[in-house]
Every structure is written in structure tokens, then in C-alpha cells.
mmCIF file with all atom_site columns, C-alpha atoms in Angstrom:
data_model
loop_
_atom_site.group_PDB
_atom_site.id
_atom_site.type_symbol
_atom_site.label_atom_id
_atom_site.label_alt_id
_atom_site.label_comp_id
_atom_site.label_asym_id
_atom_site.label_entity_id
_atom_site.label_seq_id
_atom_site.pdbx_PDB_ins_code
_atom_site.Cartn_x
_atom_site.Cartn_y
_atom_site.Cartn_z
_atom_site.occupancy
_atom_site.B_iso_or_equiv
_atom_site.pdbx_formal_charge
_atom_site.auth_seq_id
_atom_site.auth_comp_id
_atom_site.auth_asym_id
_atom_site.auth_atom_id
_atom_site.pdbx_PDB_model_num
ATOM 1   C CA . GLY Q 1 1   ? -23.192 -3.722  3.460   1.00 58.00 ? 1   GLY Q CA 1
ATOM 2   C CA . ALA Q 1 2   ? -20.959 -0.924  2.233   1.00 65.00 ? 2   ALA Q CA 1
ATOM 3   C CA . VAL Q 1 3   ? -20.300 -1.168  -1.497  1.00 90.00 ? 3   VAL Q CA 1
ATOM 4   C CA . VAL Q 1 4   ? -17.727 0.685   -3.573  1.00 95.00 ? 4   VAL Q CA 1
ATOM 5   C CA . SER Q 1 5   ? -17.956 0.668   -7.365  1.00 96.00 ? 5   SER Q CA 1
ATOM 6   C CA . GLN Q 1 6   ? -15.493 1.673   -10.051 1.00 97.00 ? 6   GLN Q CA 1
ATOM 7   C CA . HIS Q 1 7   ? -15.992 2.592   -13.658 1.00 97.00 ? 7   HIS Q CA 1
ATOM 8   C CA . PRO Q 1 8   ? -14.767 1.531   -16.105 1.00 97.00 ? 8   PRO Q CA 1
ATOM 9   C CA . SER Q 1 9   ? -13.656 -1.964  -15.139 1.00 96.00 ? 9   SER Q CA 1
ATOM 10  C CA . ARG Q 1 10  ? -11.082 -1.972  -17.885 1.00 97.00 ? 10  ARG Q CA 1
ATOM 11  C CA . VAL Q 1 11  ? -9.881  0.552   -20.428 1.00 97.00 ? 11  VAL Q CA 1
ATOM 12  C CA . ILE Q 1 12  ? -7.435  0.488   -23.300 1.00 97.00 ? 12  ILE Q CA 1
ATOM 13  C CA . CYS Q 1 13  ? -6.088  3.766   -24.614 1.00 96.00 ? 13  CYS Q CA 1
ATOM 14  C CA . LYS Q 1 14  ? -3.358  5.151   -26.826 1.00 97.00 ? 14  LYS Q CA 1
ATOM 15  C CA . SER Q 1 15  ? -0.250  6.857   -25.490 1.00 97.00 ? 15  SER Q CA 1
ATOM 16  C CA . GLY Q 1 16  ? -0.756  10.536  -24.884 1.00 97.00 ? 16  GLY Q CA 1
ATOM 17  C CA . THR Q 1 17  ? -4.443  10.363  -24.098 1.00 97.00 ? 17  THR Q CA 1
ATOM 18  C CA . SER Q 1 18  ? -6.037  10.963  -20.715 1.00 97.00 ? 18  SER Q CA 1
ATOM 19  C CA . VAL Q 1 19  ? -8.180  8.443   -18.899 1.00 98.00 ? 19  VAL Q CA 1
ATOM 20  C CA . LYS Q 1 20  ? -10.686 9.102   -16.117 1.00 98.00 ? 20  LYS Q CA 1
ATOM 21  C CA . ILE Q 1 21  ? -11.576 6.463   -13.545 1.00 98.00 ? 21  ILE Q CA 1
ATOM 22  C CA . GLU Q 1 22  ? -14.559 6.902   -11.244 1.00 97.00 ? 22  GLU Q CA 1
ATOM 23  C CA . CYS Q 1 23  ? -14.941 5.578   -7.711  1.00 97.00 ? 23  CYS Q CA 1
ATOM 24  C CA . ARG Q 1 24  ? -18.346 5.674   -6.057  1.00 96.00 ? 24  ARG Q CA 1
ATOM 25  C CA . SER Q 1 25  ? -19.590 4.751   -2.619  1.00 93.00 ? 25  SER Q CA 1
ATOM 26  C CA . LEU Q 1 26  ? -23.027 3.315   -3.371  1.00 91.00 ? 26  LEU Q CA 1
ATOM 27  C CA . ASP Q 1 27  ? -24.848 3.241   -0.066  1.00 86.00 ? 27  ASP Q CA 1
ATOM 28  C CA . PHE Q 1 28  ? -22.804 5.465   2.192   1.00 88.00 ? 28  PHE Q CA 1
ATOM 29  C CA . GLN Q 1 29  ? -20.995 8.772   2.153   1.00 90.00 ? 29  GLN Q CA 1
ATOM 30  C CA . ALA Q 1 30  ? -17.231 9.071   2.126   1.00 91.00 ? 30  ALA Q CA 1
ATOM 31  C CA . THR Q 1 31  ? -15.426 12.322  2.821   1.00 91.00 ? 31  THR Q CA 1
ATOM 32  C CA . THR Q 1 32  ? -12.196 10.451  2.209   1.00 93.00 ? 32  THR Q CA 1
ATOM 33  C CA . MET Q 1 33  ? -11.318 7.898   -0.427  1.00 95.00 ? 33  MET Q CA 1
ATOM 34  C CA . PHE Q 1 34  ? -8.020  6.250   -1.254  1.00 96.00 ? 34  PHE Q CA 1
ATOM 35  C CA . TRP Q 1 35  ? -6.446  5.416   -4.601  1.00 97.00 ? 35  TRP Q CA 1
ATOM 36  C CA . TYR Q 1 36  ? -4.078  2.481   -4.990  1.00 96.00 ? 36  TYR Q CA 1
ATOM 37  C CA . ARG Q 1 37  ? -2.016  1.114   -7.800  1.00 97.00 ? 37  ARG Q CA 1
ATOM 38  C CA . GLN Q 1 38  ? -1.214  -2.577  -8.130  1.00 96.00 ? 38  GLN Q CA 1
ATOM 39  C CA . PHE Q 1 39  ? 1.281   -4.107  -10.525 1.00 93.00 ? 39  PHE Q CA 1
ATOM 40  C CA . PRO Q 1 40  ? 0.935   -7.782  -11.518 1.00 91.00 ? 40  PRO Q CA 1
ATOM 41  C CA . LYS Q 1 41  ? 1.642   -10.127 -8.631  1.00 90.00 ? 41  LYS Q CA 1
ATOM 42  C CA . LYS Q 1 42  ? 2.497   -7.218  -6.374  1.00 93.00 ? 42  LYS Q CA 1
ATOM 43  C CA . SER Q 1 43  ? 0.924   -5.575  -3.369  1.00 94.00 ? 43  SER Q CA 1
ATOM 44  C CA . LEU Q 1 44  ? -1.237  -2.475  -3.303  1.00 94.00 ? 44  LEU Q CA 1
ATOM 45  C CA . MET Q 1 45  ? 0.630   0.826   -3.288  1.00 93.00 ? 45  MET Q CA 1
ATOM 46  C CA . LEU Q 1 46  ? -1.189  3.848   -1.924  1.00 93.00 ? 46  LEU Q CA 1
ATOM 47  C CA . MET Q 1 47  ? -1.033  6.687   -4.413  1.00 96.00 ? 47  MET Q CA 1
ATOM 48  C CA . ALA Q 1 48  ? -3.116  9.392   -2.789  1.00 96.00 ? 48  ALA Q CA 1
ATOM 49  C CA . THR Q 1 49  ? -5.856  10.269  -0.367  1.00 95.00 ? 49  THR Q CA 1
ATOM 50  C CA . SER Q 1 50  ? -8.850  11.973  -1.924  1.00 95.00 ? 50  SER Q CA 1
ATOM 51  C CA . ASN Q 1 51  ? -10.547 14.540  0.285   1.00 92.00 ? 51  ASN Q CA 1
ATOM 52  C CA . GLU Q 1 52  ? -14.026 15.882  -0.385  1.00 92.00 ? 52  GLU Q CA 1
ATOM 53  C CA . GLY Q 1 53  ? -13.925 19.656  -0.690  1.00 89.00 ? 53  GLY Q CA 1
ATOM 54  C CA . SER Q 1 54  ? -10.162 19.980  -0.586  1.00 90.00 ? 54  SER Q CA 1
ATOM 55  C CA . LYS Q 1 55  ? -7.022  18.963  -2.409  1.00 92.00 ? 55  LYS Q CA 1
ATOM 56  C CA . ALA Q 1 56  ? -5.870  15.394  -2.509  1.00 94.00 ? 56  ALA Q CA 1
ATOM 57  C CA . THR Q 1 57  ? -2.870  14.298  -0.494  1.00 94.00 ? 57  THR Q CA 1
ATOM 58  C CA . TYR Q 1 58  ? -0.292  12.457  -2.570  1.00 96.00 ? 58  TYR Q CA 1
ATOM 59  C CA . GLU Q 1 59  ? 2.190   9.878   -1.366  1.00 94.00 ? 59  GLU Q CA 1
ATOM 60  C CA . GLN Q 1 60  ? 5.861   10.494  -1.871  1.00 93.00 ? 60  GLN Q CA 1
ATOM 61  C CA . GLY Q 1 61  ? 6.971   9.847   -5.424  1.00 94.00 ? 61  GLY Q CA 1
ATOM 62  C CA . VAL Q 1 62  ? 3.501   10.136  -6.974  1.00 96.00 ? 62  VAL Q CA 1
ATOM 63  C CA . GLU Q 1 63  ? 3.208   12.917  -9.542  1.00 94.00 ? 63  GLU Q CA 1
ATOM 64  C CA . LYS Q 1 64  ? 0.165   15.006  -8.730  1.00 94.00 ? 64  LYS Q CA 1
ATOM 65  C CA . ASP Q 1 65  ? 0.119   16.573  -12.195 1.00 95.00 ? 65  ASP Q CA 1
ATOM 66  C CA . LYS Q 1 66  ? 0.145   13.119  -13.735 1.00 96.00 ? 66  LYS Q CA 1
ATOM 67  C CA . PHE Q 1 67  ? -2.564  11.622  -11.548 1.00 97.00 ? 67  PHE Q CA 1
ATOM 68  C CA . LEU Q 1 68  ? -5.296  14.201  -11.049 1.00 97.00 ? 68  LEU Q CA 1
ATOM 69  C CA . ILE Q 1 69  ? -7.758  13.486  -8.280  1.00 96.00 ? 69  ILE Q CA 1
ATOM 70  C CA . ASN Q 1 70  ? -11.085 15.209  -7.785  1.00 94.00 ? 70  ASN Q CA 1
ATOM 71  C CA . HIS Q 1 71  ? -13.475 14.414  -4.952  1.00 94.00 ? 71  HIS Q CA 1
ATOM 72  C CA . ALA Q 1 72  ? -16.565 15.982  -6.443  1.00 86.00 ? 72  ALA Q CA 1
ATOM 73  C CA . SER Q 1 73  ? -19.126 14.853  -3.887  1.00 92.00 ? 73  SER Q CA 1
ATOM 74  C CA . LEU Q 1 74  ? -19.545 12.713  -0.792  1.00 92.00 ? 74  LEU Q CA 1
ATOM 75  C CA . THR Q 1 75  ? -19.994 9.644   -2.994  1.00 94.00 ? 75  THR Q CA 1
ATOM 76  C CA . LEU Q 1 76  ? -17.671 10.244  -5.941  1.00 96.00 ? 76  LEU Q CA 1
ATOM 77  C CA . SER Q 1 77  ? -13.932 10.521  -6.439  1.00 97.00 ? 77  SER Q CA 1
ATOM 78  C CA . THR Q 1 78  ? -12.214 10.504  -9.816  1.00 97.00 ? 78  THR Q CA 1
ATOM 79  C CA . LEU Q 1 79  ? -8.670  9.695   -10.835 1.00 98.00 ? 79  LEU Q CA 1
ATOM 80  C CA . THR Q 1 80  ? -7.489  11.043  -14.181 1.00 98.00 ? 80  THR Q CA 1
ATOM 81  C CA . VAL Q 1 81  ? -4.306  9.639   -15.645 1.00 98.00 ? 81  VAL Q CA 1
ATOM 82  C CA . THR Q 1 82  ? -3.065  12.443  -17.883 1.00 97.00 ? 82  THR Q CA 1
ATOM 83  C CA . SER Q 1 83  ? -0.960  11.932  -20.999 1.00 97.00 ? 83  SER Q CA 1
ATOM 84  C CA . ALA Q 1 84  ? -0.859  8.210   -20.346 1.00 97.00 ? 84  ALA Q CA 1
ATOM 85  C CA . HIS Q 1 85  ? 2.173   6.140   -21.288 1.00 96.00 ? 85  HIS Q CA 1
ATOM 86  C CA . PRO Q 1 86  ? 2.653   2.362   -21.396 1.00 96.00 ? 86  PRO Q CA 1
ATOM 87  C CA . GLU Q 1 87  ? 4.351   2.435   -17.986 1.00 96.00 ? 87  GLU Q CA 1
ATOM 88  C CA . ASP Q 1 88  ? 1.088   3.741   -16.523 1.00 96.00 ? 88  ASP Q CA 1
ATOM 89  C CA . SER Q 1 89  ? -0.549  0.439   -17.399 1.00 97.00 ? 89  SER Q CA 1
ATOM 90  C CA . SER Q 1 90  ? -1.661  -1.068  -14.122 1.00 97.00 ? 90  SER Q CA 1
ATOM 91  C CA . PHE Q 1 91  ? -4.595  -2.091  -11.940 1.00 97.00 ? 91  PHE Q CA 1
ATOM 92  C CA . TYR Q 1 92  ? -6.038  0.946   -10.145 1.00 98.00 ? 92  TYR Q CA 1
ATOM 93  C CA . ILE Q 1 93  ? -8.158  0.360   -7.055  1.00 97.00 ? 93  ILE Q CA 1
ATOM 94  C CA . CYS Q 1 94  ? -10.018 2.779   -4.828  1.00 97.00 ? 94  CYS Q CA 1
ATOM 95  C CA . SER Q 1 95  ? -11.247 2.323   -1.279  1.00 96.00 ? 95  SER Q CA 1
ATOM 96  C CA . ALA Q 1 96  ? -13.435 4.186   1.162   1.00 94.00 ? 96  ALA Q CA 1
ATOM 97  C CA . PRO Q 1 97  ? -13.883 4.025   4.937   1.00 90.00 ? 97  PRO Q CA 1
ATOM 98  C CA . SER Q 1 98  ? -17.106 2.220   5.681   1.00 85.00 ? 98  SER Q CA 1
ATOM 99  C CA . GLY Q 1 99  ? -18.063 4.527   8.517   1.00 80.00 ? 99  GLY Q CA 1
ATOM 100 C CA . ARG Q 1 100 ? -19.262 1.512   10.493  1.00 79.00 ? 100 ARG Q CA 1
ATOM 101 C CA . SER Q 1 101 ? -16.157 1.135   12.603  1.00 76.00 ? 101 SER Q CA 1
ATOM 102 C CA . PRO Q 1 102 ? -12.841 3.014   12.823  1.00 73.00 ? 102 PRO Q CA 1
ATOM 103 C CA . ASN Q 1 103 ? -10.347 2.257   10.057  1.00 83.00 ? 103 ASN Q CA 1
ATOM 104 C CA . GLU Q 1 104 ? -12.564 -0.319  8.310   1.00 87.00 ? 104 GLU Q CA 1
ATOM 105 C CA . GLN Q 1 105 ? -12.319 0.150   4.539   1.00 89.00 ? 105 GLN Q CA 1
ATOM 106 C CA . PHE Q 1 106 ? -14.036 -1.348  1.562   1.00 91.00 ? 106 PHE Q CA 1
ATOM 107 C CA . PHE Q 1 107 ? -12.403 -1.629  -1.825  1.00 95.00 ? 107 PHE Q CA 1
ATOM 108 C CA . GLY Q 1 108 ? -13.748 -1.179  -5.295  1.00 96.00 ? 108 GLY Q CA 1
ATOM 109 C CA . PRO Q 1 109 ? -13.430 -3.918  -7.916  1.00 96.00 ? 109 PRO Q CA 1
ATOM 110 C CA . GLY Q 1 110 ? -10.515 -2.183  -9.623  1.00 97.00 ? 110 GLY Q CA 1
ATOM 111 C CA . THR Q 1 111 ? -9.870  -0.746  -13.095 1.00 98.00 ? 111 THR Q CA 1
ATOM 112 C CA . ARG Q 1 112 ? -7.433  -2.402  -15.476 1.00 97.00 ? 112 ARG Q CA 1
ATOM 113 C CA . LEU Q 1 113 ? -5.694  0.287   -17.543 1.00 97.00 ? 113 LEU Q CA 1
ATOM 114 C CA . THR Q 1 114 ? -3.717  -0.704  -20.607 1.00 97.00 ? 114 THR Q CA 1
ATOM 115 C CA . VAL Q 1 115 ? -1.858  2.014   -22.498 1.00 97.00 ? 115 VAL Q CA 1
ATOM 116 C CA . LEU Q 1 116 ? -0.727  1.074   -25.981 1.00 96.00 ? 116 LEU Q CA 1
ATOM 117 C CA . GLY E 2 1   ? 6.663   4.968   8.939   1.00 83.00 ? 1   GLY E CA 1
ATOM 118 C CA . GLU E 2 2   ? 4.924   1.647   9.249   1.00 87.00 ? 2   GLU E CA 1
ATOM 119 C CA . ASN E 2 3   ? 6.356   -1.398  7.489   1.00 92.00 ? 3   ASN E CA 1
ATOM 120 C CA . VAL E 2 4   ? 4.495   -4.693  7.161   1.00 96.00 ? 4   VAL E CA 1
ATOM 121 C CA . GLU E 2 5   ? 6.221   -7.947  6.263   1.00 97.00 ? 5   GLU E CA 1
ATOM 122 C CA . GLN E 2 6   ? 4.171   -10.967 5.167   1.00 98.00 ? 6   GLN E CA 1
ATOM 123 C CA . HIS E 2 7   ? 5.164   -14.631 4.867   1.00 97.00 ? 7   HIS E CA 1
ATOM 124 C CA . PRO E 2 8   ? 5.073   -16.909 3.043   1.00 98.00 ? 8   PRO E CA 1
ATOM 125 C CA . SER E 2 9   ? 4.741   -15.435 -0.440  1.00 97.00 ? 9   SER E CA 1
ATOM 126 C CA . THR E 2 10  ? 3.197   -18.666 -1.707  1.00 98.00 ? 10  THR E CA 1
ATOM 127 C CA . LEU E 2 11  ? 1.439   -21.450 0.175   1.00 98.00 ? 11  LEU E CA 1
ATOM 128 C CA . SER E 2 12  ? 0.030   -24.689 -1.124  1.00 98.00 ? 12  SER E CA 1
ATOM 129 C CA . VAL E 2 13  ? -2.077  -26.962 1.083   1.00 97.00 ? 13  VAL E CA 1
ATOM 130 C CA . GLN E 2 14  ? -4.283  -29.990 0.604   1.00 98.00 ? 14  GLN E CA 1
ATOM 131 C CA . GLU E 2 15  ? -8.009  -29.472 0.729   1.00 98.00 ? 15  GLU E CA 1
ATOM 132 C CA . GLY E 2 16  ? -9.236  -29.901 4.270   1.00 98.00 ? 16  GLY E CA 1
ATOM 133 C CA . ASP E 2 17  ? -5.924  -28.948 5.847   1.00 98.00 ? 17  ASP E CA 1
ATOM 134 C CA . SER E 2 18  ? -5.228  -25.667 7.649   1.00 98.00 ? 18  SER E CA 1
ATOM 135 C CA . ALA E 2 19  ? -3.346  -22.675 6.263   1.00 98.00 ? 19  ALA E CA 1
ATOM 136 C CA . VAL E 2 20  ? -1.487  -20.067 8.280   1.00 98.00 ? 20  VAL E CA 1
ATOM 137 C CA . ILE E 2 21  ? -0.176  -16.745 6.998   1.00 98.00 ? 21  ILE E CA 1
ATOM 138 C CA . LYS E 2 22  ? 1.945   -14.496 9.192   1.00 98.00 ? 22  LYS E CA 1
ATOM 139 C CA . CYS E 2 23  ? 2.639   -10.773 9.244   1.00 98.00 ? 23  CYS E CA 1
ATOM 140 C CA . THR E 2 24  ? 4.867   -8.549  11.314  1.00 98.00 ? 24  THR E CA 1
ATOM 141 C CA . TYR E 2 25  ? 4.609   -4.793  11.682  1.00 97.00 ? 25  TYR E CA 1
ATOM 142 C CA . SER E 2 26  ? 7.099   -2.188  12.801  1.00 95.00 ? 26  SER E CA 1
ATOM 143 C CA . ASP E 2 27  ? 5.097   0.639   14.375  1.00 92.00 ? 27  ASP E CA 1
ATOM 144 C CA . SER E 2 28  ? 3.930   -0.221  17.878  1.00 91.00 ? 28  SER E CA 1
ATOM 145 C CA . ALA E 2 29  ? 1.306   2.526   17.584  1.00 90.00 ? 29  ALA E CA 1
ATOM 146 C CA . SER E 2 30  ? -0.587  0.580   14.896  1.00 93.00 ? 30  SER E CA 1
ATOM 147 C CA . ASN E 2 31  ? -3.813  -0.772  16.303  1.00 92.00 ? 31  ASN E CA 1
ATOM 148 C CA . TYR E 2 32  ? -5.944  -2.023  13.409  1.00 93.00 ? 32  TYR E CA 1
ATOM 149 C CA . PHE E 2 33  ? -5.054  -5.135  11.428  1.00 96.00 ? 33  PHE E CA 1
ATOM 150 C CA . PRO E 2 34  ? -7.314  -6.276  8.580   1.00 96.00 ? 34  PRO E CA 1
ATOM 151 C CA . TRP E 2 35  ? -6.944  -9.216  6.242   1.00 98.00 ? 35  TRP E CA 1
ATOM 152 C CA . TYR E 2 36  ? -8.068  -9.067  2.634   1.00 97.00 ? 36  TYR E CA 1
ATOM 153 C CA . LYS E 2 37  ? -8.705  -11.766 0.050   1.00 97.00 ? 37  LYS E CA 1
ATOM 154 C CA . GLN E 2 38  ? -8.116  -10.849 -3.575  1.00 97.00 ? 38  GLN E CA 1
ATOM 155 C CA . GLU E 2 39  ? -9.216  -13.007 -6.459  1.00 96.00 ? 39  GLU E CA 1
ATOM 156 C CA . LEU E 2 40  ? -7.767  -12.596 -9.916  1.00 93.00 ? 40  LEU E CA 1
ATOM 157 C CA . GLY E 2 41  ? -8.829  -9.357  -11.571 1.00 92.00 ? 41  GLY E CA 1
ATOM 158 C CA . LYS E 2 42  ? -10.880 -8.193  -8.587  1.00 94.00 ? 42  LYS E CA 1
ATOM 159 C CA . GLY E 2 43  ? -10.504 -5.749  -5.744  1.00 95.00 ? 43  GLY E CA 1
ATOM 160 C CA . PRO E 2 44  ? -9.523  -6.885  -2.230  1.00 96.00 ? 44  PRO E CA 1
ATOM 161 C CA . GLN E 2 45  ? -12.326 -8.157  -0.037  1.00 95.00 ? 45  GLN E CA 1
ATOM 162 C CA . LEU E 2 46  ? -12.188 -7.704  3.724   1.00 94.00 ? 46  LEU E CA 1
ATOM 163 C CA . ILE E 2 47  ? -12.453 -11.129 5.358   1.00 96.00 ? 47  ILE E CA 1
ATOM 164 C CA . ILE E 2 48  ? -11.584 -10.410 8.985   1.00 96.00 ? 48  ILE E CA 1
ATOM 165 C CA . ASP E 2 49  ? -9.939  -7.747  11.088  1.00 94.00 ? 49  ASP E CA 1
ATOM 166 C CA . ILE E 2 50  ? -8.637  -7.341  14.613  1.00 94.00 ? 50  ILE E CA 1
ATOM 167 C CA . ARG E 2 51  ? -7.874  -4.416  16.860  1.00 90.00 ? 51  ARG E CA 1
ATOM 168 C CA . SER E 2 52  ? -5.063  -4.123  19.341  1.00 86.00 ? 52  SER E CA 1
ATOM 169 C CA . ASN E 2 53  ? -7.297  -4.523  22.377  1.00 84.00 ? 53  ASN E CA 1
ATOM 170 C CA . VAL E 2 54  ? -8.106  -8.092  21.316  1.00 84.00 ? 54  VAL E CA 1
ATOM 171 C CA . GLY E 2 55  ? -5.797  -11.097 21.065  1.00 92.00 ? 55  GLY E CA 1
ATOM 172 C CA . GLU E 2 56  ? -7.888  -13.346 18.871  1.00 95.00 ? 56  GLU E CA 1
ATOM 173 C CA . LYS E 2 57  ? -10.955 -13.173 16.686  1.00 95.00 ? 57  LYS E CA 1
ATOM 174 C CA . LYS E 2 58  ? -12.766 -15.963 14.900  1.00 97.00 ? 58  LYS E CA 1
ATOM 175 C CA . ASP E 2 59  ? -15.367 -16.102 12.165  1.00 95.00 ? 59  ASP E CA 1
ATOM 176 C CA . GLN E 2 60  ? -16.340 -19.638 11.179  1.00 96.00 ? 60  GLN E CA 1
ATOM 177 C CA . ARG E 2 61  ? -13.285 -21.183 9.457   1.00 97.00 ? 61  ARG E CA 1
ATOM 178 C CA . ILE E 2 62  ? -11.223 -18.008 9.664   1.00 98.00 ? 62  ILE E CA 1
ATOM 179 C CA . ALA E 2 63  ? -9.365  -16.715 12.704  1.00 98.00 ? 63  ALA E CA 1
ATOM 180 C CA . VAL E 2 64  ? -6.821  -14.001 13.339  1.00 98.00 ? 64  VAL E CA 1
ATOM 181 C CA . THR E 2 65  ? -4.410  -13.801 16.273  1.00 97.00 ? 65  THR E CA 1
ATOM 182 C CA . LEU E 2 66  ? -2.468  -10.767 17.410  1.00 97.00 ? 66  LEU E CA 1
ATOM 183 C CA . ASN E 2 67  ? 0.659   -10.589 19.547  1.00 95.00 ? 67  ASN E CA 1
ATOM 184 C CA . LYS E 2 68  ? 1.209   -6.934  20.377  1.00 93.00 ? 68  LYS E CA 1
ATOM 185 C CA . THR E 2 69  ? 4.443   -7.543  22.251  1.00 94.00 ? 69  THR E CA 1
ATOM 186 C CA . ALA E 2 70  ? 6.044   -9.318  19.323  1.00 95.00 ? 70  ALA E CA 1
ATOM 187 C CA . LYS E 2 71  ? 4.233   -7.103  16.803  1.00 96.00 ? 71  LYS E CA 1
ATOM 188 C CA . HIS E 2 72  ? 2.938   -9.902  14.698  1.00 96.00 ? 72  HIS E CA 1
ATOM 189 C CA . PHE E 2 73  ? -0.452  -11.199 13.649  1.00 97.00 ? 73  PHE E CA 1
ATOM 190 C CA . SER E 2 74  ? -1.552  -14.290 11.801  1.00 98.00 ? 74  SER E CA 1
ATOM 191 C CA . LEU E 2 75  ? -4.423  -15.516 9.659   1.00 98.00 ? 75  LEU E CA 1
ATOM 192 C CA . HIS E 2 76  ? -5.623  -19.070 10.203  1.00 98.00 ? 76  HIS E CA 1
ATOM 193 C CA . ILE E 2 77  ? -7.918  -20.826 7.757   1.00 98.00 ? 77  ILE E CA 1
ATOM 194 C CA . THR E 2 78  ? -9.183  -24.249 8.800   1.00 98.00 ? 78  THR E CA 1
ATOM 195 C CA . GLU E 2 79  ? -10.832 -26.965 6.713   1.00 98.00 ? 79  GLU E CA 1
ATOM 196 C CA . THR E 2 80  ? -9.616  -25.292 3.547   1.00 98.00 ? 80  THR E CA 1
ATOM 197 C CA . GLN E 2 81  ? -11.689 -25.521 0.388   1.00 97.00 ? 81  GLN E CA 1
ATOM 198 C CA . PRO E 2 82  ? -10.770 -24.933 -3.273  1.00 96.00 ? 82  PRO E CA 1
ATOM 199 C CA . GLU E 2 83  ? -12.618 -21.599 -3.209  1.00 96.00 ? 83  GLU E CA 1
ATOM 200 C CA . ASP E 2 84  ? -10.158 -20.388 -0.586  1.00 98.00 ? 84  ASP E CA 1
ATOM 201 C CA . SER E 2 85  ? -7.517  -20.225 -3.330  1.00 98.00 ? 85  SER E CA 1
ATOM 202 C CA . ALA E 2 86  ? -6.633  -16.542 -3.796  1.00 98.00 ? 86  ALA E CA 1
ATOM 203 C CA . VAL E 2 87  ? -4.077  -13.934 -2.804  1.00 98.00 ? 87  VAL E CA 1
ATOM 204 C CA . TYR E 2 88  ? -4.300  -12.805 0.798   1.00 98.00 ? 88  TYR E CA 1
ATOM 205 C CA . PHE E 2 89  ? -3.014  -9.478  2.087   1.00 98.00 ? 89  PHE E CA 1
ATOM 206 C CA . CYS E 2 90  ? -2.504  -8.326  5.634   1.00 98.00 ? 90  CYS E CA 1
ATOM 207 C CA . ALA E 2 91  ? -2.428  -4.640  6.502   1.00 96.00 ? 91  ALA E CA 1
ATOM 208 C CA . ALA E 2 92  ? -1.909  -2.335  9.451   1.00 95.00 ? 92  ALA E CA 1
ATOM 209 C CA . SER E 2 93  ? -2.999  1.153   10.314  1.00 91.00 ? 93  SER E CA 1
ATOM 210 C CA . LEU E 2 94  ? -3.049  3.650   13.115  1.00 81.00 ? 94  LEU E CA 1
ATOM 211 C CA . GLN E 2 95  ? -6.272  4.493   14.918  1.00 68.00 ? 95  GLN E CA 1
ATOM 212 C CA . GLY E 2 96  ? -7.836  7.451   13.143  1.00 67.00 ? 96  GLY E CA 1
ATOM 213 C CA . ALA E 2 97  ? -5.171  7.591   10.445  1.00 71.00 ? 97  ALA E CA 1
ATOM 214 C CA . GLN E 2 98  ? -7.166  5.392   8.059   1.00 79.00 ? 98  GLN E CA 1
ATOM 215 C CA . LYS E 2 99  ? -4.204  4.859   5.760   1.00 87.00 ? 99  LYS E CA 1
ATOM 216 C CA . LEU E 2 100 ? -3.448  1.164   5.343   1.00 92.00 ? 100 LEU E CA 1
ATOM 217 C CA . VAL E 2 101 ? 0.028   -0.276  4.880   1.00 93.00 ? 101 VAL E CA 1
ATOM 218 C CA . PHE E 2 102 ? -0.119  -3.625  3.127   1.00 95.00 ? 102 PHE E CA 1
ATOM 219 C CA . GLY E 2 103 ? 2.013   -6.706  3.326   1.00 97.00 ? 103 GLY E CA 1
ATOM 220 C CA . GLN E 2 104 ? 3.442   -8.232  0.168   1.00 96.00 ? 104 GLN E CA 1
ATOM 221 C CA . GLY E 2 105 ? 0.680   -10.785 -0.234  1.00 97.00 ? 105 GLY E CA 1
ATOM 222 C CA . THR E 2 106 ? 0.454   -14.581 -0.063  1.00 98.00 ? 106 THR E CA 1
ATOM 223 C CA . ARG E 2 107 ? -0.765  -16.675 -2.956  1.00 98.00 ? 107 ARG E CA 1
ATOM 224 C CA . LEU E 2 108 ? -2.705  -19.537 -1.390  1.00 98.00 ? 108 LEU E CA 1
ATOM 225 C CA . THR E 2 109 ? -3.454  -22.608 -3.488  1.00 98.00 ? 109 THR E CA 1
ATOM 226 C CA . ILE E 2 110 ? -5.763  -25.326 -2.214  1.00 97.00 ? 110 ILE E CA 1
ATOM 227 C CA . ASN E 2 111 ? -5.091  -28.646 -3.903  1.00 95.00 ? 111 ASN E CA 1
ATOM 228 C CA . PRO E 2 112 ? -8.122  -30.944 -4.328  1.00 91.00 ? 112 PRO E CA 1
#
């Protein structure tokens, strides 16, 4: 079945540094991928839609200069958290449409970011 | 835009009993309703979904029902087992829009 991977699974960094998170569709191509943020015991909040070959579409209230998204190929999207601060600490999850049926999406395993 | 409400926020049932989680949505144009199971520290896993042209769908111990008129859909888990313990999320989306709007989540605990 469709598999989405993320790397790294967890990362700890110092304030002010930038962190890159990769999302890959392993056995299918995805022209669109989605990035979510999840705080502890909360639901998933859509941050942006990553589009292969064009700019990402950000949800209202999400800083595009803070969360840089690049959809480099049909199987890879990256999210870079720039100049990270402790409030950016969260669980970041990506998803991709499976292509098997309309709207069906598969999620990656998530990346736990901790900013000290 | 779409708004999805999910209840209850926590649910505890005895092993072997049934569990029901309910969601309501606001946009009558939504036509795809998936349910996800999320275990601690992991990404959501699709467990079942239903489209608006169907009223009920079943997969072994899991079933989903949809009432388009009332704009609500429910997840039913029968013969619950300890491994069913997790957080469950409902979601809704428009055909072709792909963007999912999630409910708040339900923490399900199965007591042995």
C-alpha cells in the first residue's frame, strides 16, 4: 500500500537554528503533499499545501517565511523551520494523496521537534 | 469553511464491549469522511472512510455510518480489544479539494 515516510523522526535543536524535515512518498508519486502541526493532546492543524513545481499554499495565520516549504520532486517535500524558537516545538506530520481513490490520504509517522 | 465537531473527547469501555464516536460537519458540500487512528508518537493511520453516496460501510469490527441530512457520521467498533486503545480522529473534505478538516479527537481506552 501507499507509504509516506518522514525524516528525522525526532530532532532537538537550539533556539535560532533552522531545522529541515523531509516527507517522502515511497511507492507512489504525489504532486501535492500536506503539512500539519499537532500540539500535545490536540488535533491536527493544517499548515500548508505543498505543490510540486510551484509555491506552497499556506493556511491563514501560518508564517510562510518561518515555515519554508519546498516540493523538490514528485516524491519529496521538505519543511524548514527557520530560526526556531521553543514555541515551535511540536509534532509535525505530512500527508499525501494516495492516488488510489479521490481524497484518500496517507500520513507520515511524524517528526517530534524540540527547540531548547 | 468546514467545521467538524467530535464527541466524546474521551471514552472508556470494557474489553469486548462496543465503542461509538460521533462527528458532525457544517458544510453540506463535504462528501468524503475518513477516520484515523493515532497511537502515541505516531502519525494517523486511516482505518475506514465513507463517501456521501453511501450510508454505511463495514470492515470486520469497524463500521462507519453517515447521515447526510443531519450532517453527522459515526464510527462503531465492536468486540473491542486492548489494542484498540488510541486516539481516533474523524475528518471531512470536499470532493477534489483534498484538504481535510479534522475533529478534535477521541481518546479511547479499552479496559481489560
